[in-house]
Short mmCIF file of C-alpha atoms and ligand atoms in Angstrom, two decimals:
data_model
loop_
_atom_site.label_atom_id
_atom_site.label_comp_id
_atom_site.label_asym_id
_atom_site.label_seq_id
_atom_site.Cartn_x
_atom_site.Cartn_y
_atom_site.Cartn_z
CA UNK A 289 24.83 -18.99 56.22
CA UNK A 290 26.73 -19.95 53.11
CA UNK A 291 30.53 -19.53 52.57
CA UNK A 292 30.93 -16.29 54.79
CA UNK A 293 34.86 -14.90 54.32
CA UNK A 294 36.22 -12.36 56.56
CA UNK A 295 36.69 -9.64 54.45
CA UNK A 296 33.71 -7.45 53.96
CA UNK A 297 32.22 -7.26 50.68
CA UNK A 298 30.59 -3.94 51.33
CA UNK A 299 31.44 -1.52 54.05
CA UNK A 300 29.11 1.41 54.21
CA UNK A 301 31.03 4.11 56.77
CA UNK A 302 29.44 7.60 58.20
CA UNK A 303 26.74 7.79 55.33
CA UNK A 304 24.12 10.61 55.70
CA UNK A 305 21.94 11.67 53.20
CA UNK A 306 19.64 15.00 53.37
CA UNK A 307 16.88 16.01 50.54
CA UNK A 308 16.04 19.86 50.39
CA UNK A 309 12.40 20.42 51.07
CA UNK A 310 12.12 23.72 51.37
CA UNK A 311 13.75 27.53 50.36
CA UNK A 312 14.10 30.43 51.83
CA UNK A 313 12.85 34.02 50.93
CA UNK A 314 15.99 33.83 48.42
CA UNK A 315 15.82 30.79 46.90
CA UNK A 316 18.16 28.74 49.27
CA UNK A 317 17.32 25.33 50.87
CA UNK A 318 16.35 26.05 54.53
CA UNK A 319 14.38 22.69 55.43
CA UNK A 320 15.68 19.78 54.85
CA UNK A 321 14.36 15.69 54.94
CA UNK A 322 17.23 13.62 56.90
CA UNK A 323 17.01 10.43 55.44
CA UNK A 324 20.41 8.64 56.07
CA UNK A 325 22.65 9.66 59.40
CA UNK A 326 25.69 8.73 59.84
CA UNK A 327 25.06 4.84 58.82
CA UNK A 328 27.80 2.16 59.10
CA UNK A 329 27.59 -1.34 58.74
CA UNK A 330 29.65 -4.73 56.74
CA UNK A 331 27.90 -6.86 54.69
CA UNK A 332 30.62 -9.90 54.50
CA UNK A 333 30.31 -12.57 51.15
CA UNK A 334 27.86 -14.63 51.16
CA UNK A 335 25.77 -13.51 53.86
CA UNK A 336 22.13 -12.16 53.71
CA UNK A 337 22.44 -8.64 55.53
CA UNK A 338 18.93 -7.19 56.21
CA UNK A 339 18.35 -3.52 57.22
CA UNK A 340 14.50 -3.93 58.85
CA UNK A 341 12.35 -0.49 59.93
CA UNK A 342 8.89 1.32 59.16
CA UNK A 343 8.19 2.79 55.91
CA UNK A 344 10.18 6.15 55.99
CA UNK A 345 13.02 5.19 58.38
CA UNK A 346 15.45 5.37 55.63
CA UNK A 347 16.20 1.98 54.51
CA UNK A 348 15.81 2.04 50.69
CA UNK A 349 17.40 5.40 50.46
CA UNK A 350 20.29 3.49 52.13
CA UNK A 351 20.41 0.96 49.43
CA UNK A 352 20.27 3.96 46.89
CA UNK A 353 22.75 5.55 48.17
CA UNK A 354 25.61 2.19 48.00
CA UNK A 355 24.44 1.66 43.93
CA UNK A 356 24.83 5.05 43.39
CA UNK A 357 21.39 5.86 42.64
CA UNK A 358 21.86 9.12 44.44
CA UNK A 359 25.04 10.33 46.01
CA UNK A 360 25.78 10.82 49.67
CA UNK A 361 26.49 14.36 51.23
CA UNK A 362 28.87 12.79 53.42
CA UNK A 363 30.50 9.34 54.22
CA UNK A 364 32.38 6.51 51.81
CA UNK A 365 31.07 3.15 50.98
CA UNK A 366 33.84 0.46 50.18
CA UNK A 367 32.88 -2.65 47.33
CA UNK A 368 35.23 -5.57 47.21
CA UNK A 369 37.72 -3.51 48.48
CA UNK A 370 37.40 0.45 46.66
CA UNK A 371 35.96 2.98 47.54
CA UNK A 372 32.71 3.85 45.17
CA UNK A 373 30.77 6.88 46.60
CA UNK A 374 32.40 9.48 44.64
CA UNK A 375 33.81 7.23 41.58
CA UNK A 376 33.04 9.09 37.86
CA UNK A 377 30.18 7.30 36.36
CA UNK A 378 32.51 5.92 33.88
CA UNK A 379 34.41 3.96 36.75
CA UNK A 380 31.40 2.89 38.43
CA UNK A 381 30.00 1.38 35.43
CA UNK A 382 32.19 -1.80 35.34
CA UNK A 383 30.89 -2.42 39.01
CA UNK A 384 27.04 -2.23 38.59
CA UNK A 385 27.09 -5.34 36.61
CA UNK A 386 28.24 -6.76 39.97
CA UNK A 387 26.14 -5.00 42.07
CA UNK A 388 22.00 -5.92 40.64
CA UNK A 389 18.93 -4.57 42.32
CA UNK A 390 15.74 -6.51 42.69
CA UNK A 391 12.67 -4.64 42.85
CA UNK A 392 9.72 -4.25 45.22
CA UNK A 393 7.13 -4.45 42.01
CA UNK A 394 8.04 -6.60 39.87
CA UNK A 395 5.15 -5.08 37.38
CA UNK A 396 6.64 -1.90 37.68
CA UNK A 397 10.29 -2.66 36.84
CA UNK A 398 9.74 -4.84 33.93
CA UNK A 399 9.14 -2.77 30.62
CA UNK A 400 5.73 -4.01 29.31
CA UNK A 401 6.49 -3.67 25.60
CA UNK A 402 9.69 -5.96 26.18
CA UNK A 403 9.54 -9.43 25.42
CA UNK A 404 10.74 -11.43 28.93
CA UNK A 405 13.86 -12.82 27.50
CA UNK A 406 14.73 -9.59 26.12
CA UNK A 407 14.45 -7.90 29.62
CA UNK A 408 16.53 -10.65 30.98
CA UNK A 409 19.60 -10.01 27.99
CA UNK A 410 18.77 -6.42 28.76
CA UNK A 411 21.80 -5.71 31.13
CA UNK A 412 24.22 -8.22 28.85
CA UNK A 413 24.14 -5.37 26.12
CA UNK A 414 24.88 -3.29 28.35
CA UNK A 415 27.80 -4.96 30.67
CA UNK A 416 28.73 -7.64 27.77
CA UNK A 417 30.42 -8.15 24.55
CA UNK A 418 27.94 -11.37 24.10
CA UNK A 419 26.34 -11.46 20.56
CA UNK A 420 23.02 -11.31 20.29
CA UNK A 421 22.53 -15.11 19.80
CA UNK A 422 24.84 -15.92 22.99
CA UNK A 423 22.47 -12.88 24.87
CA UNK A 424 19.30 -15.09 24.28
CA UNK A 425 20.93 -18.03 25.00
CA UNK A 426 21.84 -17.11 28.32
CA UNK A 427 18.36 -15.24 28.59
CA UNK A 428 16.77 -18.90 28.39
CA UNK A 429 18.97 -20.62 30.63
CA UNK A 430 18.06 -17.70 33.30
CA UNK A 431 14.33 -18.46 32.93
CA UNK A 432 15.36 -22.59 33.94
CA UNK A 433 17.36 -21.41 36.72
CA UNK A 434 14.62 -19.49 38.13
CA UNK A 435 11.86 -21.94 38.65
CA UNK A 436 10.45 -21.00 34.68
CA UNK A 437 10.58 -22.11 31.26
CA UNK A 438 12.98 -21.35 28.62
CA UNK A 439 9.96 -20.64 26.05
CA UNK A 440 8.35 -18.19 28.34
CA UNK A 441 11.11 -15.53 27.10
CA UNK A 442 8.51 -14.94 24.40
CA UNK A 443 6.20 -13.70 26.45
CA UNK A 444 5.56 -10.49 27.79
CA UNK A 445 5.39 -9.27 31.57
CA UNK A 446 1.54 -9.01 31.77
CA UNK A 447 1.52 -12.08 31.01
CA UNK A 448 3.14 -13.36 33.79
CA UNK A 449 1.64 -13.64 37.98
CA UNK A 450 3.38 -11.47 40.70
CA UNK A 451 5.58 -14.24 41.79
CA UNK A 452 6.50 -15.04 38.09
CA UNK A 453 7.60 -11.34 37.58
CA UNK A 454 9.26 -11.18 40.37
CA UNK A 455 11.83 -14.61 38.89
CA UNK A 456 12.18 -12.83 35.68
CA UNK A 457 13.55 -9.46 37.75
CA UNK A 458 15.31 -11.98 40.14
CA UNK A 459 17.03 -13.72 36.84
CA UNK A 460 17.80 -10.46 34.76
CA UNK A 461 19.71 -9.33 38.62
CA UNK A 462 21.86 -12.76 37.66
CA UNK A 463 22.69 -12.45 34.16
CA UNK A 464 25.79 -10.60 34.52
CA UNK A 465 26.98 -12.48 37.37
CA UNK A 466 26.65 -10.47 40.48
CA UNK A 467 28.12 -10.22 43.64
CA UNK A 468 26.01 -8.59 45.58
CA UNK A 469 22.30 -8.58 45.30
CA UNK A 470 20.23 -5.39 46.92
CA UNK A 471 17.39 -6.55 47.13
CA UNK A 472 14.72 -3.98 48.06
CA UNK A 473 11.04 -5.34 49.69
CA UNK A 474 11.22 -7.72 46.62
CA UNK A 475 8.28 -10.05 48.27
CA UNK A 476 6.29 -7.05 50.05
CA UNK A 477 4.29 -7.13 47.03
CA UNK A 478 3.43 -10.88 46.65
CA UNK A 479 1.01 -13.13 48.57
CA UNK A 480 2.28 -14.91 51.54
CA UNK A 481 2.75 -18.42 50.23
CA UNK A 482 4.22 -16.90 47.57
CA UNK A 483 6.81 -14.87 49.35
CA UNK A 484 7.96 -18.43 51.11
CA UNK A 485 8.64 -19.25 47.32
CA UNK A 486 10.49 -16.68 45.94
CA UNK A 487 12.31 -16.20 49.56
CA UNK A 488 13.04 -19.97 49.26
CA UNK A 489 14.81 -19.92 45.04
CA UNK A 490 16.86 -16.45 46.39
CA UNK A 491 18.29 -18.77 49.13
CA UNK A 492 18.95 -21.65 47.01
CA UNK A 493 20.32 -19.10 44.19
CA UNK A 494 22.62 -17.53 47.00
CA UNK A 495 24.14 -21.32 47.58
CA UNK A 496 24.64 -21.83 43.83
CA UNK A 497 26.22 -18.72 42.39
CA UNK A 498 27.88 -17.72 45.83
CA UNK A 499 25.81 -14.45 46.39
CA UNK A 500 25.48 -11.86 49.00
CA UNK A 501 22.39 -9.79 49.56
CA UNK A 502 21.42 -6.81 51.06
CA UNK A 503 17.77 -7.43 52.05
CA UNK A 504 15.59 -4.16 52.52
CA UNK A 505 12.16 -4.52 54.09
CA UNK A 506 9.97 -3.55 56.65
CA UNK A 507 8.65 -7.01 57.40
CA UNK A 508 10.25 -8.68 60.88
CA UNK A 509 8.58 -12.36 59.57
CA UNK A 510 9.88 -12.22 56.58
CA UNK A 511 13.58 -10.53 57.61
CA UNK A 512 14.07 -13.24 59.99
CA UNK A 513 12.74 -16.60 57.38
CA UNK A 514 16.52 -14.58 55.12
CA UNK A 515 19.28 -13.03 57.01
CA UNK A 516 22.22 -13.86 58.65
CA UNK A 517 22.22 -10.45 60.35
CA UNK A 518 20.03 -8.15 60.74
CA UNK A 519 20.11 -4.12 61.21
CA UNK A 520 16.95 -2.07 62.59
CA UNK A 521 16.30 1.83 61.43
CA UNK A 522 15.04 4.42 63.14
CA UNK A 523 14.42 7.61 61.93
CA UNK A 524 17.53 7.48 59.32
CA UNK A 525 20.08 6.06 62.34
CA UNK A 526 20.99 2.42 62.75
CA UNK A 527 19.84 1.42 66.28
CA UNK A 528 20.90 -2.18 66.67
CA UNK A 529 23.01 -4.84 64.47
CA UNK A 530 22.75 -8.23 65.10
CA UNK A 531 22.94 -11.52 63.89
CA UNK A 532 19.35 -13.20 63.57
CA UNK A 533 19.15 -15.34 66.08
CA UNK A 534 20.74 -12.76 68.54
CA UNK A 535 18.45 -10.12 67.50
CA UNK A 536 14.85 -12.27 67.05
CA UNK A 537 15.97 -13.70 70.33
CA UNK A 538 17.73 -10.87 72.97
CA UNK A 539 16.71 -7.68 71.04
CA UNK A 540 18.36 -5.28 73.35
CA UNK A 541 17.55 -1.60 71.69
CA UNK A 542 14.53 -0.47 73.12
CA UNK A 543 12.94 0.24 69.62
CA UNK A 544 14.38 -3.05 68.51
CA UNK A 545 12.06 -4.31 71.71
CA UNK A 546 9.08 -2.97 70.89
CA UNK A 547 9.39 -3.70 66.80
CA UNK A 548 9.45 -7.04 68.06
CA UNK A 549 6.96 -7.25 70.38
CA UNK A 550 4.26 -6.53 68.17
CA UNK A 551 5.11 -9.49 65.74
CA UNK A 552 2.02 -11.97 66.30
CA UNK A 553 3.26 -15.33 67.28
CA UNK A 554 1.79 -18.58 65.86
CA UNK A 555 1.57 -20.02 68.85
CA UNK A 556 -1.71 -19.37 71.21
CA UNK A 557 0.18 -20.51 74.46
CA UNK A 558 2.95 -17.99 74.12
CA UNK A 559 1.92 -15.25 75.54
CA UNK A 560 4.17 -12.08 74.47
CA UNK A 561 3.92 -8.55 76.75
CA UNK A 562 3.07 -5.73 73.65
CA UNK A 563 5.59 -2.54 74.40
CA UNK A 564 3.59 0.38 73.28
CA UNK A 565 5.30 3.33 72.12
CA UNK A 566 4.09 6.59 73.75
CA UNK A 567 3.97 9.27 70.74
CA UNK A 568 4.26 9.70 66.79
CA UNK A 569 7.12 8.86 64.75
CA UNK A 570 8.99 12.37 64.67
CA UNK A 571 8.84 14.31 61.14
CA UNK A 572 12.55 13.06 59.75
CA UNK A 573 12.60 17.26 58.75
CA UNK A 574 13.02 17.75 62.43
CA UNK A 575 14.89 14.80 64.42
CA UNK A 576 14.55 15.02 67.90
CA UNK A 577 18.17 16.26 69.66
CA UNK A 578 20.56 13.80 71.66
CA UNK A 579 18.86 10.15 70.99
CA UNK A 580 16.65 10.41 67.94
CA UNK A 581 14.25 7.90 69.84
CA UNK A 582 14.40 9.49 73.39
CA UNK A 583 10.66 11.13 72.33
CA UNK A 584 9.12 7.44 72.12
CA UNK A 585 11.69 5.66 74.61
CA UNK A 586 10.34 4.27 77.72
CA UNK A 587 13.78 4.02 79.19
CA UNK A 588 15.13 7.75 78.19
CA UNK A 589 16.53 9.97 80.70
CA UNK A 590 17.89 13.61 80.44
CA UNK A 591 21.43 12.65 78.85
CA UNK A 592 19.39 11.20 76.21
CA UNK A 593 17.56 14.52 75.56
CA UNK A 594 20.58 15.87 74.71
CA UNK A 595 23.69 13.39 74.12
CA UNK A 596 23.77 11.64 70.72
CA UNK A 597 24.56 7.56 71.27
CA UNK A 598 27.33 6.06 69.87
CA UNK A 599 27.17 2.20 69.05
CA UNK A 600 28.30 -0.02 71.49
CA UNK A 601 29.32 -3.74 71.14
CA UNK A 602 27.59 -5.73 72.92
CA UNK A 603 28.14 -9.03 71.28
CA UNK A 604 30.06 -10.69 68.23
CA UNK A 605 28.54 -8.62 64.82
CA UNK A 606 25.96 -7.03 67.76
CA UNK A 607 26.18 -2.91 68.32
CA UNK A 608 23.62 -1.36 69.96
CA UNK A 609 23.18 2.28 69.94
CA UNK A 610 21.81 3.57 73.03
CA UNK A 611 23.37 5.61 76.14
CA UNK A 612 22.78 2.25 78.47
CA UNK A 613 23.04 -0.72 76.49
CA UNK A 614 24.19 -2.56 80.16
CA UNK A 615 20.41 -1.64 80.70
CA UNK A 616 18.92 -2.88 77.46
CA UNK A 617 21.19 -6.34 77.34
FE1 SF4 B 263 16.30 5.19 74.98
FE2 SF4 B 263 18.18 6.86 75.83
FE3 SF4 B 263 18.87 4.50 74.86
FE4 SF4 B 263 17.93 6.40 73.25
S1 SF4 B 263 19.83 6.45 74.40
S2 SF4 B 263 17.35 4.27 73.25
S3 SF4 B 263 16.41 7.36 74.56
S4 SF4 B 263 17.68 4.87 76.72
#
């Protein structure tokens, strides 16, 4: 963990998030997707803060809704201090440029007729007074500081391998000198030894220029190799926050026990009991009452059919959000 402070960077408080998915005879939404419920958590500087959970479980719509991709329907989220949920795009503008977002494909998020250093100077035109001549200077010295070399700017993205895209979209996130860094499955895409890599120059580049990250993926391996905490989704709720070692090492949520569980472990001796979940995931259009887990839960009782958990603290930086977390500990 590098330089942590103890003011939060980001403070995400009471976010929810609902998408119509349906209308009714006239014309009004009457089903809705419940992506995001009532979701708090700090990220403090210069810490790696991971949310972890399956596909669907509302993670990256999280990290939409703090860059103000999409707007909440209800709940604030505080950067460096102000609140930004409901800002006029004119306000928020000045605080993009310190808030970047990394990519899951980097193929994808690169414009193929761009040159590479142009896609790097890309967000300087927009955040910078920087002539053109100072742009492409500070295009090339992005490509060194990512592992790459200043005359690859003239190339174009196809010309580049997964991991190599994926430095040019990690160096155009730098040029306007972030804080913050979302960072959203940006190695689910790339081979394993090549995840090490890039997971290896985003830690070194979070020493050097003082960064923070938000890290979004589904993968526990690779979640644990980053953060400094760690918070596990479930159906749009936060279950359990934790700091790594905590978490990897006394999960205590029930669905943080079973997530686990089924990580393989390198090591033949160690033999590891697999929790299986009775059930499906539920359709997030229709969240189970009281504990949105209690269908899958081996521990639920009847409270949790019909009493919502709040988060208890269990631990420094560790909530856990179940009806019995002495149970759980
Ligand atoms: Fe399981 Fe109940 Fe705790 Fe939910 S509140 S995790 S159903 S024991």
């Amino acid at each position: 963990m590098s330089n942590v402070k103890s003011e939060p960077l980001l403070s995400v408080r009471h976010v929810s998030k609902r998408f119509p998915v349906g209308k009714s005879f006239f014309g009004r939404a009457n089903k809705f997707v419940h992506a995001v419920n009532d979701v708090s958590f700090d990220v403090m500087p210069g810490e790696t803060f991971s949310i972890v959970g399956e596909s669907g479980c509302g993670k990256s719509t999280t990290s939409r809704l703090i860059n103000r991709l999409i707007d909440p329907n209800e709940g604030e989220v505080y950067f460096d201090g102000q609140e930004i949920s409901k800002l006029p795009a004119k306000e928020f503008r000045p605080l993009r440029a310190k808030m970047q977002m990394v990519f899951q494909d980097p193929y994808g998020s690169l414009n193929p007729r761009m040159k590479v250093q142009d896609i790097i100077a890309e967000p300087l035109l927009v955040h910078t007074n920087l002539s053109a001549g100072e742009r492409l200077k500070r295009a090339q010295e992005l490509l060194g500081v990512v592992g790459l070399s200043p005359t690859h700017g003239e190339r174009y993205p196809h010309e580049f391998s997964g991991g190599q895209r994926q430095r040019i979209g990690i160096a155009r996130a730098l040029s306007v000198n972030p804080k913050l860094i979302i960072a959203d499955e940006p190695v689910s895409a790339l081979d394993v030894s090549i995840q090490a890599q890039v997971l290896n120059l985003l830690r070194d580049l979070q020493e050097e220029y003082d960064l923070t990250y938000l890290f979004i993926s589904h993968d526990l391996a690779v979640v644990e190799m980053i953060s400094d905490v760690v918070a596990v989704m479930y159906l749009g709720h936060i279950v359990e926050i934790a700091p790594n070692e905590e978490l990897y090492g006394h999960p205590s949520h029930p669905y943080t026990q079973a997530l686990l569980s089924a990580v393989p472990v390198p090591d033949p001796d160690v033999k590891k009991e697999h929790i299986l979940l009775q059930g499906d995931l539920p359709s997030p259009t229709n969240i189970p009452a009281g504990c949105p887990f209690h269908t899958r839960c081996p521990l639920a009782t009847e409270k949790c059919k019909t009493e919502t958990p709040k988060p208890h603290t269990v631990g420094e930086r560790h909530t856990v959000t179940c009806h019995y977390p002495e149970k759980t500990v």
